[in-house]
């Protein structure tokens, strides 16, 4: 049956080689049956710029993504809050299309809005201010002009700071804000919504202005679990890997 797969939040890094192995098996296995694979952000724990493509760790991933697209599965990528510096060179090397966040698609007849999800965490004012800064073209130009090693150092510091910040934030603050979700659902006229980021996989159902909406939250990948959301003309369901 024609179907499409969605994943996010793999947070691949050299520190977790088992996750990369799992991902490569996924790309060479179940993915080949799908029409398309959407990676909705945070494929990488950090991405410091497309000039880091040749590192042995990254090259193996790019080659596997390229093999997937060469086999006929379309590949779409969205930025996450960690790998927002993924650029056109990376996409081209993989044969992928970079999508703006959010993006609306029609998925087997159902209007579906795709987003990483961090923009929905509007209660976290500190994070939203940080996001605004690092997503600005001026900031990115400045940072990308730094030597690769300096950017790796910055990324390590940013990761450490983010882990520290998380410890002092409540679970509610780090989840999507209900108002941000309903605003988005209204703006797009009650679509199905698919996002990642919060690492709280679930299917939420809303009755909003007498309209029925679904919100699917993708799961992160870690040592214990990995999985995808599979959608076809009958609907969506989680598939563990
Ligand atoms: Mn994220």
Short mmCIF file of C-alpha atoms and ligand atoms in Angstrom, two decimals:
data_model
loop_
_atom_site.label_atom_id
_atom_site.label_comp_id
_atom_site.label_asym_id
_atom_site.label_seq_id
_atom_site.Cartn_x
_atom_site.Cartn_y
_atom_site.Cartn_z
CA UNK A 1 0.00 0.00 0.00
CA UNK A 2 1.26 3.49 -0.84
CA UNK A 3 2.48 5.11 2.33
CA UNK A 4 4.68 7.86 3.74
CA UNK A 5 6.91 7.75 6.81
CA UNK A 6 7.63 10.54 9.30
CA UNK A 7 10.44 10.64 11.83
CA UNK A 8 12.14 13.31 13.94
CA UNK A 9 14.45 13.85 16.88
CA UNK A 10 17.03 11.17 16.22
CA UNK A 11 19.70 13.53 17.58
CA UNK A 12 22.44 11.59 15.80
CA UNK A 13 25.92 12.25 17.08
CA UNK A 14 29.27 10.51 17.30
CA UNK A 15 28.46 9.76 20.95
CA UNK A 16 25.56 7.48 19.94
CA UNK A 17 26.86 5.24 17.14
CA UNK A 18 24.11 2.66 17.84
CA UNK A 19 21.47 5.20 16.80
CA UNK A 20 23.22 5.89 13.53
CA UNK A 21 23.41 2.15 12.92
CA UNK A 22 19.67 1.85 13.56
CA UNK A 23 18.99 4.76 11.26
CA UNK A 24 21.10 3.30 8.46
CA UNK A 25 19.21 -0.01 8.80
CA UNK A 26 15.92 1.88 8.66
CA UNK A 27 17.01 3.70 5.49
CA UNK A 28 18.12 0.50 3.81
CA UNK A 29 15.09 -1.44 5.07
CA UNK A 30 11.50 -0.26 5.76
CA UNK A 31 12.10 3.12 4.15
CA UNK A 32 12.57 1.60 0.72
CA UNK A 33 8.91 0.57 0.66
CA UNK A 34 7.70 4.10 1.35
CA UNK A 35 6.86 6.72 -1.27
CA UNK A 36 8.42 9.38 0.86
CA UNK A 37 10.29 9.93 4.10
CA UNK A 38 9.88 13.17 6.02
CA UNK A 39 12.46 14.02 8.65
CA UNK A 40 10.83 16.73 10.76
CA UNK A 41 13.88 18.14 12.49
CA UNK A 42 16.72 17.21 14.81
CA UNK A 43 18.09 14.42 12.69
CA UNK A 44 21.40 15.59 14.12
CA UNK A 45 22.22 16.58 17.68
CA UNK A 46 24.19 19.44 16.19
CA UNK A 47 24.94 20.67 12.70
CA UNK A 48 27.57 23.35 12.43
CA UNK A 49 27.37 24.00 8.69
CA UNK A 50 27.39 22.14 5.39
CA UNK A 51 31.18 22.46 5.16
CA UNK A 52 31.18 19.68 7.79
CA UNK A 53 29.68 17.25 5.23
CA UNK A 54 33.00 15.46 4.61
CA UNK A 55 33.47 14.28 8.22
CA UNK A 56 33.43 10.46 8.24
CA UNK A 57 30.42 10.37 10.57
CA UNK A 58 28.34 12.70 8.42
CA UNK A 59 29.46 11.24 5.12
CA UNK A 60 28.09 7.82 5.95
CA UNK A 61 24.67 9.31 6.74
CA UNK A 62 24.60 11.40 3.59
CA UNK A 63 25.56 8.39 1.48
CA UNK A 64 22.73 6.35 3.01
CA UNK A 65 20.21 9.14 2.41
CA UNK A 66 21.46 9.49 -1.15
CA UNK A 67 21.04 5.73 -1.68
CA UNK A 68 17.47 5.98 -0.39
CA UNK A 69 16.50 8.78 -2.77
CA UNK A 70 18.29 7.03 -5.64
CA UNK A 71 16.11 3.98 -4.93
CA UNK A 72 12.98 6.07 -5.53
CA UNK A 73 11.86 7.21 -2.06
CA UNK A 74 11.40 10.98 -1.93
CA UNK A 75 13.10 12.69 1.00
CA UNK A 76 11.96 15.87 2.73
CA UNK A 77 13.83 17.59 5.53
CA UNK A 78 12.80 20.19 8.05
CA UNK A 79 15.08 22.00 10.47
CA UNK A 80 14.95 21.24 14.17
CA UNK A 81 16.16 23.41 17.00
CA UNK A 82 19.53 21.63 16.91
CA UNK A 83 20.25 21.15 13.22
CA UNK A 84 18.85 24.44 11.90
CA UNK A 85 22.10 25.12 10.02
CA UNK A 86 21.45 22.23 7.61
CA UNK A 87 21.61 23.89 4.23
CA UNK A 88 21.06 23.43 0.53
CA UNK A 89 24.40 21.67 0.05
CA UNK A 90 23.38 18.99 2.52
CA UNK A 91 19.97 18.64 0.88
CA UNK A 92 21.50 18.41 -2.59
CA UNK A 93 24.04 15.81 -1.46
CA UNK A 94 21.17 13.64 -0.18
CA UNK A 95 18.78 14.31 -3.05
CA UNK A 96 16.41 15.84 -0.49
CA UNK A 97 14.12 18.87 -0.41
CA UNK A 98 14.38 21.27 2.53
CA UNK A 99 10.95 22.34 3.75
CA UNK A 100 10.04 25.59 5.48
CA UNK A 101 8.54 25.27 8.96
CA UNK A 102 5.56 24.95 8.95
CA UNK A 103 4.66 23.27 5.65
CA UNK A 104 1.21 22.21 4.50
CA UNK A 105 0.85 19.12 2.34
CA UNK A 106 -2.05 17.00 1.12
CA UNK A 107 -1.40 13.48 2.35
CA UNK A 108 -3.63 10.88 0.69
CA UNK A 109 -6.43 13.41 0.58
CA UNK A 110 -5.95 14.84 4.07
CA UNK A 111 -4.58 18.35 4.53
CA UNK A 112 -1.66 17.95 6.88
CA UNK A 113 0.56 20.58 8.49
CA UNK A 114 4.12 19.62 9.33
CA UNK A 115 6.25 21.46 11.87
CA UNK A 116 9.21 20.61 14.06
CA UNK A 117 7.24 21.77 17.08
CA UNK A 118 9.60 24.13 18.90
CA UNK A 119 7.62 27.14 17.66
CA UNK A 120 4.63 25.78 19.57
CA UNK A 121 6.46 25.95 22.89
CA UNK A 122 5.53 29.59 23.36
CA UNK A 123 5.52 29.44 27.18
CA UNK A 124 9.29 29.09 27.06
CA UNK A 125 10.09 32.77 26.48
CA UNK A 126 13.80 32.28 27.04
CA UNK A 127 13.98 29.63 24.32
CA UNK A 128 11.87 31.66 21.88
CA UNK A 129 14.25 34.63 22.28
CA UNK A 130 17.21 32.34 21.62
CA UNK A 131 15.42 30.87 18.62
CA UNK A 132 14.79 34.29 17.14
CA UNK A 133 18.47 35.11 17.41
CA UNK A 134 19.89 31.91 15.93
CA UNK A 135 17.38 31.80 13.09
CA UNK A 136 18.25 35.29 11.90
CA UNK A 137 20.19 35.48 8.64
CA UNK A 138 22.68 37.94 10.16
CA UNK A 139 23.55 35.64 13.09
CA UNK A 140 23.89 32.64 10.78
CA UNK A 141 26.13 34.52 8.34
CA UNK A 142 28.40 35.57 11.19
CA UNK A 143 28.60 32.11 12.69
CA UNK A 144 29.13 30.30 9.41
CA UNK A 145 32.09 32.61 8.74
CA UNK A 146 33.88 31.19 11.80
CA UNK A 147 36.31 28.29 11.45
CA UNK A 148 34.71 24.84 11.69
CA UNK A 149 36.46 24.04 14.99
CA UNK A 150 35.15 27.24 16.60
CA UNK A 151 31.62 26.30 15.54
CA UNK A 152 32.00 22.81 17.00
CA UNK A 153 33.06 24.41 20.28
CA UNK A 154 30.05 26.76 20.19
CA UNK A 155 27.74 23.82 19.52
CA UNK A 156 29.13 21.90 22.49
CA UNK A 157 28.58 24.92 24.72
CA UNK A 158 25.06 25.43 23.39
CA UNK A 159 24.22 21.77 24.07
CA UNK A 160 25.56 21.98 27.63
CA UNK A 161 23.60 25.18 28.24
CA UNK A 162 20.42 23.68 26.83
CA UNK A 163 20.74 20.60 29.09
CA UNK A 164 21.29 22.88 32.08
CA UNK A 165 18.33 25.11 31.16
CA UNK A 166 16.07 22.06 30.80
CA UNK A 167 16.74 21.02 34.39
CA UNK A 168 15.27 24.24 35.74
CA UNK A 169 12.21 24.24 33.48
CA UNK A 170 8.96 22.46 34.23
CA UNK A 171 7.55 19.82 31.90
CA UNK A 172 4.65 22.15 31.11
CA UNK A 173 6.91 24.95 29.92
CA UNK A 174 8.79 22.59 27.62
CA UNK A 175 5.63 21.13 26.10
CA UNK A 176 3.63 22.77 23.35
CA UNK A 177 1.35 25.56 24.56
CA UNK A 178 -2.32 24.61 24.01
CA UNK A 179 -3.06 28.11 22.69
CA UNK A 180 -0.24 27.91 20.13
CA UNK A 181 -1.65 24.60 18.89
CA UNK A 182 -5.21 25.87 18.50
CA UNK A 183 -3.94 29.06 16.83
CA UNK A 184 -2.07 26.96 14.28
CA UNK A 185 -5.03 24.63 13.71
CA UNK A 186 -7.31 27.62 13.12
CA UNK A 187 -4.81 29.36 10.85
CA UNK A 188 -4.60 26.29 8.61
CA UNK A 189 -8.32 25.62 8.85
CA UNK A 190 -8.33 22.47 10.96
CA UNK A 191 -5.77 20.22 9.33
CA UNK A 192 -4.09 17.13 10.67
CA UNK A 193 -0.93 18.26 12.48
CA UNK A 194 2.31 16.28 12.70
CA UNK A 195 5.27 17.46 14.76
CA UNK A 196 8.16 16.27 16.89
CA UNK A 197 10.43 18.08 19.32
CA UNK A 198 8.75 17.36 22.67
CA UNK A 199 9.69 13.65 22.75
CA UNK A 200 6.15 12.83 23.93
CA UNK A 201 4.77 10.57 21.23
CA UNK A 202 0.99 10.61 21.17
CA UNK A 203 -2.11 11.11 19.10
CA UNK A 204 -4.20 14.00 20.36
CA UNK A 205 -7.70 14.59 19.12
CA UNK A 206 -9.35 18.01 19.16
CA UNK A 207 -12.82 19.24 18.56
CA UNK A 208 -12.25 22.85 17.68
CA UNK A 209 -14.99 25.19 16.40
CA UNK A 210 -16.96 22.01 15.66
CA UNK A 211 -14.15 20.67 13.51
CA UNK A 212 -12.26 17.50 14.17
CA UNK A 213 -8.43 17.70 14.19
CA UNK A 214 -5.68 15.25 14.94
CA UNK A 215 -2.23 16.08 16.33
CA UNK A 216 0.41 13.42 16.02
CA UNK A 217 3.56 13.87 18.09
CA UNK A 218 6.52 11.91 16.78
CA UNK A 219 8.78 9.96 19.04
CA UNK A 220 12.47 10.63 19.61
CA UNK A 221 14.99 7.87 19.05
CA UNK A 222 17.09 6.68 21.96
CA UNK A 223 18.73 3.52 23.27
CA UNK A 224 15.35 2.11 24.31
CA UNK A 225 13.12 2.95 21.38
CA UNK A 226 12.96 4.04 17.78
CA UNK A 227 10.01 4.37 15.49
CA UNK A 228 8.20 6.19 12.74
CA UNK A 229 4.73 7.43 11.96
CA UNK A 230 3.28 5.70 8.93
CA UNK A 231 0.46 7.37 7.00
CA UNK A 232 -1.57 5.99 4.13
CA UNK A 233 -5.06 6.49 2.71
CA UNK A 234 -6.55 4.83 5.82
CA UNK A 235 -4.83 7.12 8.30
CA UNK A 236 -1.70 7.22 10.42
CA UNK A 237 -0.22 4.87 12.98
CA UNK A 238 3.01 4.52 14.91
CA UNK A 239 5.34 1.77 13.79
CA UNK A 240 8.10 0.73 16.19
CA UNK A 241 11.42 -0.19 14.63
MN1 LIG B 1 13.75 19.58 18.81
#
